[in-house]
mmCIF file with all atom_site columns, C-alpha atoms in Angstrom:
data_model
loop_
_atom_site.group_PDB
_atom_site.id
_atom_site.type_symbol
_atom_site.label_atom_id
_atom_site.label_alt_id
_atom_site.label_comp_id
_atom_site.label_asym_id
_atom_site.label_entity_id
_atom_site.label_seq_id
_atom_site.pdbx_PDB_ins_code
_atom_site.Cartn_x
_atom_site.Cartn_y
_atom_site.Cartn_z
_atom_site.occupancy
_atom_site.B_iso_or_equiv
_atom_site.pdbx_formal_charge
_atom_site.auth_seq_id
_atom_site.auth_comp_id
_atom_site.auth_asym_id
_atom_site.auth_atom_id
_atom_site.pdbx_PDB_model_num
ATOM 1   C CA . GLY A 1 1   ? -5.922  13.513  -2.584  1.00 0.00 ? 1   GLY A CA 1
ATOM 2   C CA . ALA A 1 2   ? -7.013  11.341  -5.450  1.00 0.00 ? 2   ALA A CA 1
ATOM 3   C CA . VAL A 1 3   ? -9.935  9.366   -6.170  1.00 0.00 ? 3   VAL A CA 1
ATOM 4   C CA . VAL A 1 4   ? -8.852  5.964   -7.427  1.00 0.00 ? 4   VAL A CA 1
ATOM 5   C CA . SER A 1 5   ? -11.063 3.070   -8.659  1.00 0.00 ? 5   SER A CA 1
ATOM 6   C CA . GLN A 1 6   ? -10.518 -0.603  -9.789  1.00 0.00 ? 6   GLN A CA 1
ATOM 7   C CA . HIS A 1 7   ? -12.658 -2.573  -11.968 1.00 0.00 ? 7   HIS A CA 1
ATOM 8   C CA . PRO A 1 8   ? -13.520 -5.529  -11.295 1.00 0.00 ? 8   PRO A CA 1
ATOM 9   C CA . SER A 1 9   ? -13.897 -5.329  -7.405  1.00 0.00 ? 9   SER A CA 1
ATOM 10  C CA . TRP A 1 10  ? -13.640 -9.328  -7.618  1.00 0.00 ? 10  TRP A CA 1
ATOM 11  C CA . VAL A 1 11  ? -13.471 -11.605 -10.467 1.00 0.00 ? 11  VAL A CA 1
ATOM 12  C CA . ILE A 1 12  ? -13.454 -15.638 -10.768 1.00 0.00 ? 12  ILE A CA 1
ATOM 13  C CA . CYS A 1 13  ? -11.808 -17.394 -13.933 1.00 0.00 ? 13  CYS A CA 1
ATOM 14  C CA . LYS A 1 14  ? -10.623 -20.410 -15.133 1.00 0.00 ? 14  LYS A CA 1
ATOM 15  C CA . SER A 1 15  ? -7.317  -21.719 -14.710 1.00 0.00 ? 15  SER A CA 1
ATOM 16  C CA . GLY A 1 16  ? -5.755  -21.038 -18.417 1.00 0.00 ? 16  GLY A CA 1
ATOM 17  C CA . THR A 1 17  ? -7.853  -17.746 -19.455 1.00 0.00 ? 17  THR A CA 1
ATOM 18  C CA . SER A 1 18  ? -6.833  -14.391 -18.734 1.00 0.00 ? 18  SER A CA 1
ATOM 19  C CA . VAL A 1 19  ? -8.211  -11.406 -16.756 1.00 0.00 ? 19  VAL A CA 1
ATOM 20  C CA . LYS A 1 20  ? -8.055  -7.757  -17.251 1.00 0.00 ? 20  LYS A CA 1
ATOM 21  C CA . ILE A 1 21  ? -8.142  -5.443  -14.151 1.00 0.00 ? 21  ILE A CA 1
ATOM 22  C CA . GLU A 1 22  ? -8.709  -1.759  -14.711 1.00 0.00 ? 22  GLU A CA 1
ATOM 23  C CA . CYS A 1 23  ? -7.055  1.152   -12.416 1.00 0.00 ? 23  CYS A CA 1
ATOM 24  C CA . ARG A 1 24  ? -8.994  4.388   -13.112 1.00 0.00 ? 24  ARG A CA 1
ATOM 25  C CA . SER A 1 25  ? -7.695  7.771   -11.717 1.00 0.00 ? 25  SER A CA 1
ATOM 26  C CA . LEU A 1 26  ? -10.857 9.907   -11.416 1.00 0.00 ? 26  LEU A CA 1
ATOM 27  C CA . ASP A 1 27  ? -10.074 13.244  -10.635 1.00 0.00 ? 27  ASP A CA 1
ATOM 28  C CA . PHE A 1 28  ? -6.078  13.219  -10.691 1.00 0.00 ? 28  PHE A CA 1
ATOM 29  C CA . GLN A 1 29  ? -3.602  13.149  -13.512 1.00 0.00 ? 29  GLN A CA 1
ATOM 30  C CA . ALA A 1 30  ? -1.437  10.070  -12.819 1.00 0.00 ? 30  ALA A CA 1
ATOM 31  C CA . THR A 1 31  ? 1.789   10.149  -14.780 1.00 0.00 ? 31  THR A CA 1
ATOM 32  C CA . THR A 1 32  ? 2.721   7.019   -12.751 1.00 0.00 ? 32  THR A CA 1
ATOM 33  C CA . MET A 1 33  ? 1.056   4.032   -11.621 1.00 0.00 ? 33  MET A CA 1
ATOM 34  C CA . PHE A 1 34  ? 1.959   1.239   -9.388  1.00 0.00 ? 34  PHE A CA 1
ATOM 35  C CA . TRP A 1 35  ? 0.640   -2.239  -9.113  1.00 0.00 ? 35  TRP A CA 1
ATOM 36  C CA . TYR A 1 36  ? 0.691   -4.280  -6.207  1.00 0.00 ? 36  TYR A CA 1
ATOM 37  C CA . ARG A 1 37  ? -0.468  -7.695  -5.028  1.00 0.00 ? 37  ARG A CA 1
ATOM 38  C CA . GLN A 1 38  ? -1.147  -8.659  -1.691  1.00 0.00 ? 38  GLN A CA 1
ATOM 39  C CA . PHE A 1 39  ? -1.454  -12.279 -0.310  1.00 0.00 ? 39  PHE A CA 1
ATOM 40  C CA . PRO A 1 40  ? -3.561  -13.108 2.772   1.00 0.00 ? 40  PRO A CA 1
ATOM 41  C CA . LYS A 1 41  ? -2.045  -11.816 5.847   1.00 0.00 ? 41  LYS A CA 1
ATOM 42  C CA . GLN A 1 42  ? 1.177   -10.370 4.049   1.00 0.00 ? 42  GLN A CA 1
ATOM 43  C CA . SER A 1 43  ? 2.388   -7.230  2.812   1.00 0.00 ? 43  SER A CA 1
ATOM 44  C CA . LEU A 1 44  ? 1.696   -5.442  -0.269  1.00 0.00 ? 44  LEU A CA 1
ATOM 45  C CA . MET A 1 45  ? 4.628   -6.213  -3.125  1.00 0.00 ? 45  MET A CA 1
ATOM 46  C CA . LEU A 1 46  ? 4.986   -3.968  -5.811  1.00 0.00 ? 46  LEU A CA 1
ATOM 47  C CA . MET A 1 47  ? 4.982   -5.844  -8.930  1.00 0.00 ? 47  MET A CA 1
ATOM 48  C CA . ALA A 1 48  ? 5.445   -2.963  -11.617 1.00 0.00 ? 48  ALA A CA 1
ATOM 49  C CA . THR A 1 49  ? 5.791   0.697   -11.934 1.00 0.00 ? 49  THR A CA 1
ATOM 50  C CA . SER A 1 50  ? 4.368   2.025   -15.080 1.00 0.00 ? 50  SER A CA 1
ATOM 51  C CA . ASN A 1 51  ? 4.736   5.650   -16.210 1.00 0.00 ? 51  ASN A CA 1
ATOM 52  C CA . GLU A 1 52  ? 2.369   7.401   -19.034 1.00 0.00 ? 52  GLU A CA 1
ATOM 53  C CA . GLY A 1 53  ? 3.271   6.353   -22.822 1.00 0.00 ? 53  GLY A CA 1
ATOM 54  C CA . SER A 1 54  ? 6.003   4.376   -21.381 1.00 0.00 ? 54  SER A CA 1
ATOM 55  C CA . LYS A 1 55  ? 6.914   0.195   -20.681 1.00 0.00 ? 55  LYS A CA 1
ATOM 56  C CA . ALA A 1 56  ? 6.396   -0.992  -17.496 1.00 0.00 ? 56  ALA A CA 1
ATOM 57  C CA . THR A 1 57  ? 8.925   -1.373  -15.164 1.00 0.00 ? 57  THR A CA 1
ATOM 58  C CA . TYR A 1 58  ? 8.704   -4.871  -13.703 1.00 0.00 ? 58  TYR A CA 1
ATOM 59  C CA . GLU A 1 59  ? 10.043  -6.092  -10.164 1.00 0.00 ? 59  GLU A CA 1
ATOM 60  C CA . GLN A 1 60  ? 12.625  -8.643  -10.175 1.00 0.00 ? 60  GLN A CA 1
ATOM 61  C CA . GLY A 1 61  ? 10.734  -12.069 -10.452 1.00 0.00 ? 61  GLY A CA 1
ATOM 62  C CA . VAL A 1 62  ? 7.466   -10.701 -11.782 1.00 0.00 ? 62  VAL A CA 1
ATOM 63  C CA . GLU A 1 63  ? 7.058   -12.106 -15.235 1.00 0.00 ? 63  GLU A CA 1
ATOM 64  C CA . LYS A 1 64  ? 6.525   -8.971  -17.398 1.00 0.00 ? 64  LYS A CA 1
ATOM 65  C CA . ASP A 1 65  ? 4.984   -11.745 -20.355 1.00 0.00 ? 65  ASP A CA 1
ATOM 66  C CA . LYS A 1 66  ? 2.548   -12.927 -17.831 1.00 0.00 ? 66  LYS A CA 1
ATOM 67  C CA . PHE A 1 67  ? 1.596   -9.759  -15.864 1.00 0.00 ? 67  PHE A CA 1
ATOM 68  C CA . LEU A 1 68  ? 0.789   -7.554  -18.870 1.00 0.00 ? 68  LEU A CA 1
ATOM 69  C CA . ILE A 1 69  ? 0.669   -3.638  -17.902 1.00 0.00 ? 69  ILE A CA 1
ATOM 70  C CA . ASN A 1 70  ? -0.882  -0.768  -20.515 1.00 0.00 ? 70  ASN A CA 1
ATOM 71  C CA . HIS A 1 71  ? -0.610  2.698   -19.038 1.00 0.00 ? 71  HIS A CA 1
ATOM 72  C CA . ALA A 1 72  ? -2.055  4.629   -22.257 1.00 0.00 ? 72  ALA A CA 1
ATOM 73  C CA . SER A 1 73  ? -3.177  7.858   -20.859 1.00 0.00 ? 73  SER A CA 1
ATOM 74  C CA . LEU A 1 74  ? -3.360  9.650   -17.456 1.00 0.00 ? 74  LEU A CA 1
ATOM 75  C CA . THR A 1 75  ? -6.466  8.282   -16.368 1.00 0.00 ? 75  THR A CA 1
ATOM 76  C CA . LEU A 1 76  ? -6.275  4.510   -16.691 1.00 0.00 ? 76  LEU A CA 1
ATOM 77  C CA . SER A 1 77  ? -3.776  1.597   -16.310 1.00 0.00 ? 77  SER A CA 1
ATOM 78  C CA . THR A 1 78  ? -4.685  -1.816  -17.014 1.00 0.00 ? 78  THR A CA 1
ATOM 79  C CA . LEU A 1 79  ? -3.028  -5.145  -15.670 1.00 0.00 ? 79  LEU A CA 1
ATOM 80  C CA . THR A 1 80  ? -3.942  -8.457  -17.762 1.00 0.00 ? 80  THR A CA 1
ATOM 81  C CA . VAL A 1 81  ? -3.136  -11.609 -15.953 1.00 0.00 ? 81  VAL A CA 1
ATOM 82  C CA . THR A 1 82  ? -2.462  -13.988 -19.081 1.00 0.00 ? 82  THR A CA 1
ATOM 83  C CA . SER A 1 83  ? -3.006  -17.670 -18.861 1.00 0.00 ? 83  SER A CA 1
ATOM 84  C CA . ALA A 1 84  ? -4.098  -17.222 -14.959 1.00 0.00 ? 84  ALA A CA 1
ATOM 85  C CA . HIS A 1 85  ? -3.402  -20.444 -12.631 1.00 0.00 ? 85  HIS A CA 1
ATOM 86  C CA . PRO A 1 86  ? -4.563  -21.059 -9.124  1.00 0.00 ? 86  PRO A CA 1
ATOM 87  C CA . GLU A 1 87  ? -1.266  -19.629 -7.973  1.00 0.00 ? 87  GLU A CA 1
ATOM 88  C CA . ASP A 1 88  ? -2.129  -16.373 -9.269  1.00 0.00 ? 88  ASP A CA 1
ATOM 89  C CA . SER A 1 89  ? -4.960  -15.854 -7.010  1.00 0.00 ? 89  SER A CA 1
ATOM 90  C CA . SER A 1 90  ? -4.538  -12.775 -4.739  1.00 0.00 ? 90  SER A CA 1
ATOM 91  C CA . PHE A 1 91  ? -5.232  -8.958  -4.060  1.00 0.00 ? 91  PHE A CA 1
ATOM 92  C CA . TYR A 1 92  ? -4.325  -7.072  -6.807  1.00 0.00 ? 92  TYR A CA 1
ATOM 93  C CA . ILE A 1 93  ? -4.183  -3.321  -5.719  1.00 0.00 ? 93  ILE A CA 1
ATOM 94  C CA . CYS A 1 94  ? -3.090  -0.263  -7.953  1.00 0.00 ? 94  CYS A CA 1
ATOM 95  C CA . SER A 1 95  ? -2.015  3.060   -6.685  1.00 0.00 ? 95  SER A CA 1
ATOM 96  C CA . VAL A 1 96  ? -1.264  6.647   -8.647  1.00 0.00 ? 96  VAL A CA 1
ATOM 97  C CA . SER A 1 97  ? 0.897   9.413   -8.131  1.00 0.00 ? 97  SER A CA 1
ATOM 98  C CA . GLY A 1 98  ? 1.426   12.631  -9.952  1.00 0.00 ? 98  GLY A CA 1
ATOM 99  C CA . LEU A 1 99  ? 4.425   15.186  -10.759 1.00 0.00 ? 99  LEU A CA 1
ATOM 100 C CA . ALA A 1 100 ? 3.722   17.269  -7.969  1.00 0.00 ? 100 ALA A CA 1
ATOM 101 C CA . THR A 1 101 ? 3.131   14.866  -5.181  1.00 0.00 ? 101 THR A CA 1
ATOM 102 C CA . HIS A 1 102 ? 5.569   12.228  -3.519  1.00 0.00 ? 102 HIS A CA 1
ATOM 103 C CA . GLU A 1 103 ? 2.153   10.459  -2.354  1.00 0.00 ? 103 GLU A CA 1
ATOM 104 C CA . GLN A 1 104 ? 0.385   7.464   -3.771  1.00 0.00 ? 104 GLN A CA 1
ATOM 105 C CA . TYR A 1 105 ? -3.071  7.461   -3.733  1.00 0.00 ? 105 TYR A CA 1
ATOM 106 C CA . PHE A 1 106 ? -4.633  4.034   -3.828  1.00 0.00 ? 106 PHE A CA 1
ATOM 107 C CA . GLY A 1 107 ? -7.531  2.327   -5.322  1.00 0.00 ? 107 GLY A CA 1
ATOM 108 C CA . PRO A 1 108 ? -9.607  -0.353  -3.242  1.00 0.00 ? 108 PRO A CA 1
ATOM 109 C CA . GLY A 1 109 ? -8.163  -3.671  -4.967  1.00 0.00 ? 109 GLY A CA 1
ATOM 110 C CA . THR A 1 110 ? -9.354  -6.362  -7.145  1.00 0.00 ? 110 THR A CA 1
ATOM 111 C CA . ARG A 1 111 ? -9.664  -9.841  -5.790  1.00 0.00 ? 111 ARG A CA 1
ATOM 112 C CA . LEU A 1 112 ? -8.564  -12.372 -8.129  1.00 0.00 ? 112 LEU A CA 1
ATOM 113 C CA . THR A 1 113 ? -9.573  -16.041 -7.688  1.00 0.00 ? 113 THR A CA 1
ATOM 114 C CA . VAL A 1 114 ? -8.544  -18.675 -10.311 1.00 0.00 ? 114 VAL A CA 1
ATOM 115 C CA . THR A 1 115 ? -9.915  -21.928 -10.322 1.00 0.00 ? 115 THR A CA 1
ATOM 116 C CA . ALA B 2 1   ? 17.945  -4.572  -0.912  1.00 0.00 ? 1   ALA B CA 1
ATOM 117 C CA . GLN B 2 2   ? 15.696  -2.482  2.129   1.00 0.00 ? 2   GLN B CA 1
ATOM 118 C CA . SER B 2 3   ? 13.367  -3.895  4.546   1.00 0.00 ? 3   SER B CA 1
ATOM 119 C CA . VAL B 2 4   ? 10.506  -2.664  6.655   1.00 0.00 ? 4   VAL B CA 1
ATOM 120 C CA . SER B 2 5   ? 9.668   -4.765  9.927   1.00 0.00 ? 5   SER B CA 1
ATOM 121 C CA . GLN B 2 6   ? 6.547   -4.461  11.684  1.00 0.00 ? 6   GLN B CA 1
ATOM 122 C CA . HIS B 2 7   ? 6.658   -6.562  15.086  1.00 0.00 ? 7   HIS B CA 1
ATOM 123 C CA . ASN B 2 8   ? 3.251   -6.486  15.918  1.00 0.00 ? 8   ASN B CA 1
ATOM 124 C CA . HIS B 2 9   ? 0.974   -8.602  13.843  1.00 0.00 ? 9   HIS B CA 1
ATOM 125 C CA . HIS B 2 10  ? -2.266  -8.611  15.842  1.00 0.00 ? 10  HIS B CA 1
ATOM 126 C CA . VAL B 2 11  ? -2.821  -6.095  18.520  1.00 0.00 ? 11  VAL B CA 1
ATOM 127 C CA . ILE B 2 12  ? -6.108  -5.568  20.841  1.00 0.00 ? 12  ILE B CA 1
ATOM 128 C CA . LEU B 2 13  ? -6.740  -2.944  22.682  1.00 0.00 ? 13  LEU B CA 1
ATOM 129 C CA . SER B 2 14  ? -9.797  -1.583  25.062  1.00 0.00 ? 14  SER B CA 1
ATOM 130 C CA . GLU B 2 15  ? -11.227 2.049   23.924  1.00 0.00 ? 15  GLU B CA 1
ATOM 131 C CA . ALA B 2 16  ? -9.149  4.979   25.354  1.00 0.00 ? 16  ALA B CA 1
ATOM 132 C CA . ALA B 2 17  ? -5.924  2.721   25.782  1.00 0.00 ? 17  ALA B CA 1
ATOM 133 C CA . SER B 2 18  ? -2.840  3.917   24.482  1.00 0.00 ? 18  SER B CA 1
ATOM 134 C CA . LEU B 2 19  ? -1.607  2.879   21.179  1.00 0.00 ? 19  LEU B CA 1
ATOM 135 C CA . GLU B 2 20  ? 1.909   2.594   19.705  1.00 0.00 ? 20  GLU B CA 1
ATOM 136 C CA . LEU B 2 21  ? 2.842   0.416   16.896  1.00 0.00 ? 21  LEU B CA 1
ATOM 137 C CA . GLY B 2 22  ? 6.440   -0.354  15.866  1.00 0.00 ? 22  GLY B CA 1
ATOM 138 C CA . CYS B 2 23  ? 8.136   0.070   12.668  1.00 0.00 ? 23  CYS B CA 1
ATOM 139 C CA . ASN B 2 24  ? 12.015  -0.295  11.703  1.00 0.00 ? 24  ASN B CA 1
ATOM 140 C CA . TYR B 2 25  ? 13.392  -0.333  8.496   1.00 0.00 ? 25  TYR B CA 1
ATOM 141 C CA . SER B 2 26  ? 16.913  -1.122  6.786   1.00 0.00 ? 26  SER B CA 1
ATOM 142 C CA . TYR B 2 27  ? 18.168  1.603   4.551   1.00 0.00 ? 27  TYR B CA 1
ATOM 143 C CA . GLY B 2 28  ? 20.958  3.718   5.685   1.00 0.00 ? 28  GLY B CA 1
ATOM 144 C CA . GLY B 2 29  ? 20.033  6.992   3.567   1.00 0.00 ? 29  GLY B CA 1
ATOM 145 C CA . THR B 2 30  ? 17.986  9.276   2.998   1.00 0.00 ? 30  THR B CA 1
ATOM 146 C CA . VAL B 2 31  ? 14.404  7.919   3.804   1.00 0.00 ? 31  VAL B CA 1
ATOM 147 C CA . ASN B 2 32  ? 10.769  8.749   3.432   1.00 0.00 ? 32  ASN B CA 1
ATOM 148 C CA . LEU B 2 33  ? 8.856   7.558   5.715   1.00 0.00 ? 33  LEU B CA 1
ATOM 149 C CA . PHE B 2 34  ? 4.516   6.646   5.944   1.00 0.00 ? 34  PHE B CA 1
ATOM 150 C CA . TRP B 2 35  ? 1.833   5.019   7.809   1.00 0.00 ? 35  TRP B CA 1
ATOM 151 C CA . TYR B 2 36  ? -1.542  3.793   5.918   1.00 0.00 ? 36  TYR B CA 1
ATOM 152 C CA . VAL B 2 37  ? -4.520  2.541   7.380   1.00 0.00 ? 37  VAL B CA 1
ATOM 153 C CA . GLN B 2 38  ? -6.702  0.086   5.758   1.00 0.00 ? 38  GLN B CA 1
ATOM 154 C CA . TYR B 2 39  ? -10.092 0.146   7.452   1.00 0.00 ? 39  TYR B CA 1
ATOM 155 C CA . PRO B 2 40  ? -12.228 -3.109  6.631   1.00 0.00 ? 40  PRO B CA 1
ATOM 156 C CA . GLY B 2 41  ? -13.626 -3.057  3.142   1.00 0.00 ? 41  GLY B CA 1
ATOM 157 C CA . GLN B 2 42  ? -12.089 0.195   2.124   1.00 0.00 ? 42  GLN B CA 1
ATOM 158 C CA . HIS B 2 43  ? -8.744  1.125   0.239   1.00 0.00 ? 43  HIS B CA 1
ATOM 159 C CA . LEU B 2 44  ? -5.396  1.985   1.837   1.00 0.00 ? 44  LEU B CA 1
ATOM 160 C CA . GLN B 2 45  ? -5.564  5.877   3.207   1.00 0.00 ? 45  GLN B CA 1
ATOM 161 C CA . LEU B 2 46  ? -2.414  7.779   4.225   1.00 0.00 ? 46  LEU B CA 1
ATOM 162 C CA . LEU B 2 47  ? -2.229  8.737   7.767   1.00 0.00 ? 47  LEU B CA 1
ATOM 163 C CA . LEU B 2 48  ? 0.980   10.945  7.995   1.00 0.00 ? 48  LEU B CA 1
ATOM 164 C CA . LYS B 2 49  ? 4.461   10.830  6.437   1.00 0.00 ? 49  LYS B CA 1
ATOM 165 C CA . TYR B 2 50  ? 7.911   12.060  7.295   1.00 0.00 ? 50  TYR B CA 1
ATOM 166 C CA . PHE B 2 51  ? 9.878   14.112  4.718   1.00 0.00 ? 51  PHE B CA 1
ATOM 167 C CA . SER B 2 52  ? 12.124  15.854  6.955   1.00 0.00 ? 52  SER B CA 1
ATOM 168 C CA . GLY B 2 53  ? 12.185  18.880  9.658   1.00 0.00 ? 53  GLY B CA 1
ATOM 169 C CA . ASP B 2 54  ? 10.594  18.049  13.007  1.00 0.00 ? 54  ASP B CA 1
ATOM 170 C CA . PRO B 2 55  ? 10.792  14.315  13.261  1.00 0.00 ? 55  PRO B CA 1
ATOM 171 C CA . LEU B 2 56  ? 7.571   14.000  15.247  1.00 0.00 ? 56  LEU B CA 1
ATOM 172 C CA . VAL B 2 57  ? 4.771   14.503  12.869  1.00 0.00 ? 57  VAL B CA 1
ATOM 173 C CA . LYS B 2 58  ? 1.154   14.481  13.346  1.00 0.00 ? 58  LYS B CA 1
ATOM 174 C CA . GLY B 2 59  ? -1.497  13.214  11.014  1.00 0.00 ? 59  GLY B CA 1
ATOM 175 C CA . ILE B 2 60  ? -5.098  12.385  10.879  1.00 0.00 ? 60  ILE B CA 1
ATOM 176 C CA . LYS B 2 61  ? -7.256  10.999  13.536  1.00 0.00 ? 61  LYS B CA 1
ATOM 177 C CA . GLY B 2 62  ? -5.107  12.313  16.416  1.00 0.00 ? 62  GLY B CA 1
ATOM 178 C CA . PHE B 2 63  ? -2.168  9.747   14.991  1.00 0.00 ? 63  PHE B CA 1
ATOM 179 C CA . GLU B 2 64  ? 1.006   10.711  15.310  1.00 0.00 ? 64  GLU B CA 1
ATOM 180 C CA . ALA B 2 65  ? 4.572   9.274   14.739  1.00 0.00 ? 65  ALA B CA 1
ATOM 181 C CA . GLU B 2 66  ? 8.430   9.900   15.640  1.00 0.00 ? 66  GLU B CA 1
ATOM 182 C CA . PHE B 2 67  ? 11.250  9.165   13.064  1.00 0.00 ? 67  PHE B CA 1
ATOM 183 C CA . ILE B 2 68  ? 14.272  8.296   15.143  1.00 0.00 ? 68  ILE B CA 1
ATOM 184 C CA . LYS B 2 69  ? 17.409  7.841   13.005  1.00 0.00 ? 69  LYS B CA 1
ATOM 185 C CA . SER B 2 70  ? 19.606  6.598   15.005  1.00 0.00 ? 70  SER B CA 1
ATOM 186 C CA . LYS B 2 71  ? 17.181  3.447   15.654  1.00 0.00 ? 71  LYS B CA 1
ATOM 187 C CA . PHE B 2 72  ? 15.986  3.300   11.754  1.00 0.00 ? 72  PHE B CA 1
ATOM 188 C CA . SER B 2 73  ? 12.631  3.752   13.489  1.00 0.00 ? 73  SER B CA 1
ATOM 189 C CA . PHE B 2 74  ? 9.128   5.423   12.807  1.00 0.00 ? 74  PHE B CA 1
ATOM 190 C CA . ASN B 2 75  ? 6.838   4.324   15.542  1.00 0.00 ? 75  ASN B CA 1
ATOM 191 C CA . LEU B 2 76  ? 2.750   5.012   15.412  1.00 0.00 ? 76  LEU B CA 1
ATOM 192 C CA . ARG B 2 77  ? 1.471   6.477   18.405  1.00 0.00 ? 77  ARG B CA 1
ATOM 193 C CA . LYS B 2 78  ? -2.193  7.728   19.510  1.00 0.00 ? 78  LYS B CA 1
ATOM 194 C CA . PRO B 2 79  ? -2.839  8.372   23.132  1.00 0.00 ? 79  PRO B CA 1
ATOM 195 C CA . SER B 2 80  ? -6.260  7.367   23.286  1.00 0.00 ? 80  SER B CA 1
ATOM 196 C CA . VAL B 2 81  ? -7.644  4.957   20.612  1.00 0.00 ? 81  VAL B CA 1
ATOM 197 C CA . GLN B 2 82  ? -11.419 4.583   19.878  1.00 0.00 ? 82  GLN B CA 1
ATOM 198 C CA . TRP B 2 83  ? -13.510 1.264   18.114  1.00 0.00 ? 83  TRP B CA 1
ATOM 199 C CA . SER B 2 84  ? -13.287 3.094   15.007  1.00 0.00 ? 84  SER B CA 1
ATOM 200 C CA . ASP B 2 85  ? -9.578  2.948   14.833  1.00 0.00 ? 85  ASP B CA 1
ATOM 201 C CA . THR B 2 86  ? -10.267 -0.877  14.144  1.00 0.00 ? 86  THR B CA 1
ATOM 202 C CA . ALA B 2 87  ? -8.061  -1.566  11.249  1.00 0.00 ? 87  ALA B CA 1
ATOM 203 C CA . GLU B 2 88  ? -4.996  -2.676  9.415   1.00 0.00 ? 88  GLU B CA 1
ATOM 204 C CA . TYR B 2 89  ? -2.025  -0.364  9.833   1.00 0.00 ? 89  TYR B CA 1
ATOM 205 C CA . PHE B 2 90  ? 0.940   -0.657  7.240   1.00 0.00 ? 90  PHE B CA 1
ATOM 206 C CA . CYS B 2 91  ? 4.228   1.346   7.517   1.00 0.00 ? 91  CYS B CA 1
ATOM 207 C CA . ALA B 2 92  ? 5.982   2.064   4.387   1.00 0.00 ? 92  ALA B CA 1
ATOM 208 C CA . VAL B 2 93  ? 9.460   3.172   3.527   1.00 0.00 ? 93  VAL B CA 1
ATOM 209 C CA . ARG B 2 94  ? 10.524  5.303   -0.084  1.00 0.00 ? 94  ARG B CA 1
ATOM 210 C CA . SER B 2 95  ? 14.634  5.489   -0.413  1.00 0.00 ? 95  SER B CA 1
ATOM 211 C CA . GLY B 2 96  ? 17.322  6.940   -2.541  1.00 0.00 ? 96  GLY B CA 1
ATOM 212 C CA . GLY B 2 97  ? 15.306  9.591   -4.307  1.00 0.00 ? 97  GLY B CA 1
ATOM 213 C CA . GLY B 2 98  ? 12.983  6.980   -5.722  1.00 0.00 ? 98  GLY B CA 1
ATOM 214 C CA . ASN B 2 99  ? 9.057   6.744   -6.152  1.00 0.00 ? 99  ASN B CA 1
ATOM 215 C CA . LYS B 2 100 ? 8.739   2.917   -5.046  1.00 0.00 ? 100 LYS B CA 1
ATOM 216 C CA . LEU B 2 101 ? 7.328   1.862   -1.631  1.00 0.00 ? 101 LEU B CA 1
ATOM 217 C CA . THR B 2 102 ? 8.277   -1.006  0.600   1.00 0.00 ? 102 THR B CA 1
ATOM 218 C CA . PHE B 2 103 ? 5.911   -2.207  2.887   1.00 0.00 ? 103 PHE B CA 1
ATOM 219 C CA . GLY B 2 104 ? 5.724   -3.689  6.235   1.00 0.00 ? 104 GLY B CA 1
ATOM 220 C CA . THR B 2 105 ? 3.550   -6.748  6.850   1.00 0.00 ? 105 THR B CA 1
ATOM 221 C CA . GLY B 2 106 ? 0.865   -4.588  8.576   1.00 0.00 ? 106 GLY B CA 1
ATOM 222 C CA . THR B 2 107 ? -0.504  -4.699  12.120  1.00 0.00 ? 107 THR B CA 1
ATOM 223 C CA . GLN B 2 108 ? -3.841  -5.469  12.518  1.00 0.00 ? 108 GLN B CA 1
ATOM 224 C CA . LEU B 2 109 ? -5.553  -3.630  15.397  1.00 0.00 ? 109 LEU B CA 1
ATOM 225 C CA . LYS B 2 110 ? -8.794  -4.596  17.020  1.00 0.00 ? 110 LYS B CA 1
ATOM 226 C CA . VAL B 2 111 ? -10.349 -2.052  19.712  1.00 0.00 ? 111 VAL B CA 1
ATOM 227 C CA . GLU B 2 112 ? -13.101 -3.614  21.631  1.00 0.00 ? 112 GLU B CA 1
ATOM 228 C CA . LEU B 2 113 ? -15.655 -1.338  23.367  1.00 0.00 ? 113 LEU B CA 1
#
């Protein structure tokens, strides 16, 4: 399967600032990337789906102006949490998928804490 | 909207005990079904998947799952667990030919020596 990395693995930021999280597919051409968030003791909730070179498709209830997603290449997608607030504190996980596979390969996640 | 239910939130077993984790979904059409495992401090990994064919699928590390269409279920089983199976297990469903996964809430399994 694909090897997926995320950077940073954890970040603490102050309320009102923006944070960028990177998701890299190290050995796989990721035509599609997914961003999830996971609250403690809860399931992964899909935030958005992005196809390389296209605008992301956001799930209902996810603010696209707050969670900016860029998928400029087959190996990199970024999620920017703008004007972060404490309620945005969560575990953010990306996954990748390719044209020839129905599987998703997951990154290790990024723990965001907004103070 | 489809949903996925995992009834057991926490399971504690002794080594060599048998395991069965329940997963039910709500979607009447064609589904693809997955079980993922997340070991402590690690990323989600695919255990097994069902797309079509034999409803009994075998995955890695001795795990298997059975798709029972009439019950909308895809329960995960292992005849004899090991301490190293301690992890969180997630059931996921993809439906309608799309590529989005809907996850269950997860089951935390602890295997005691």
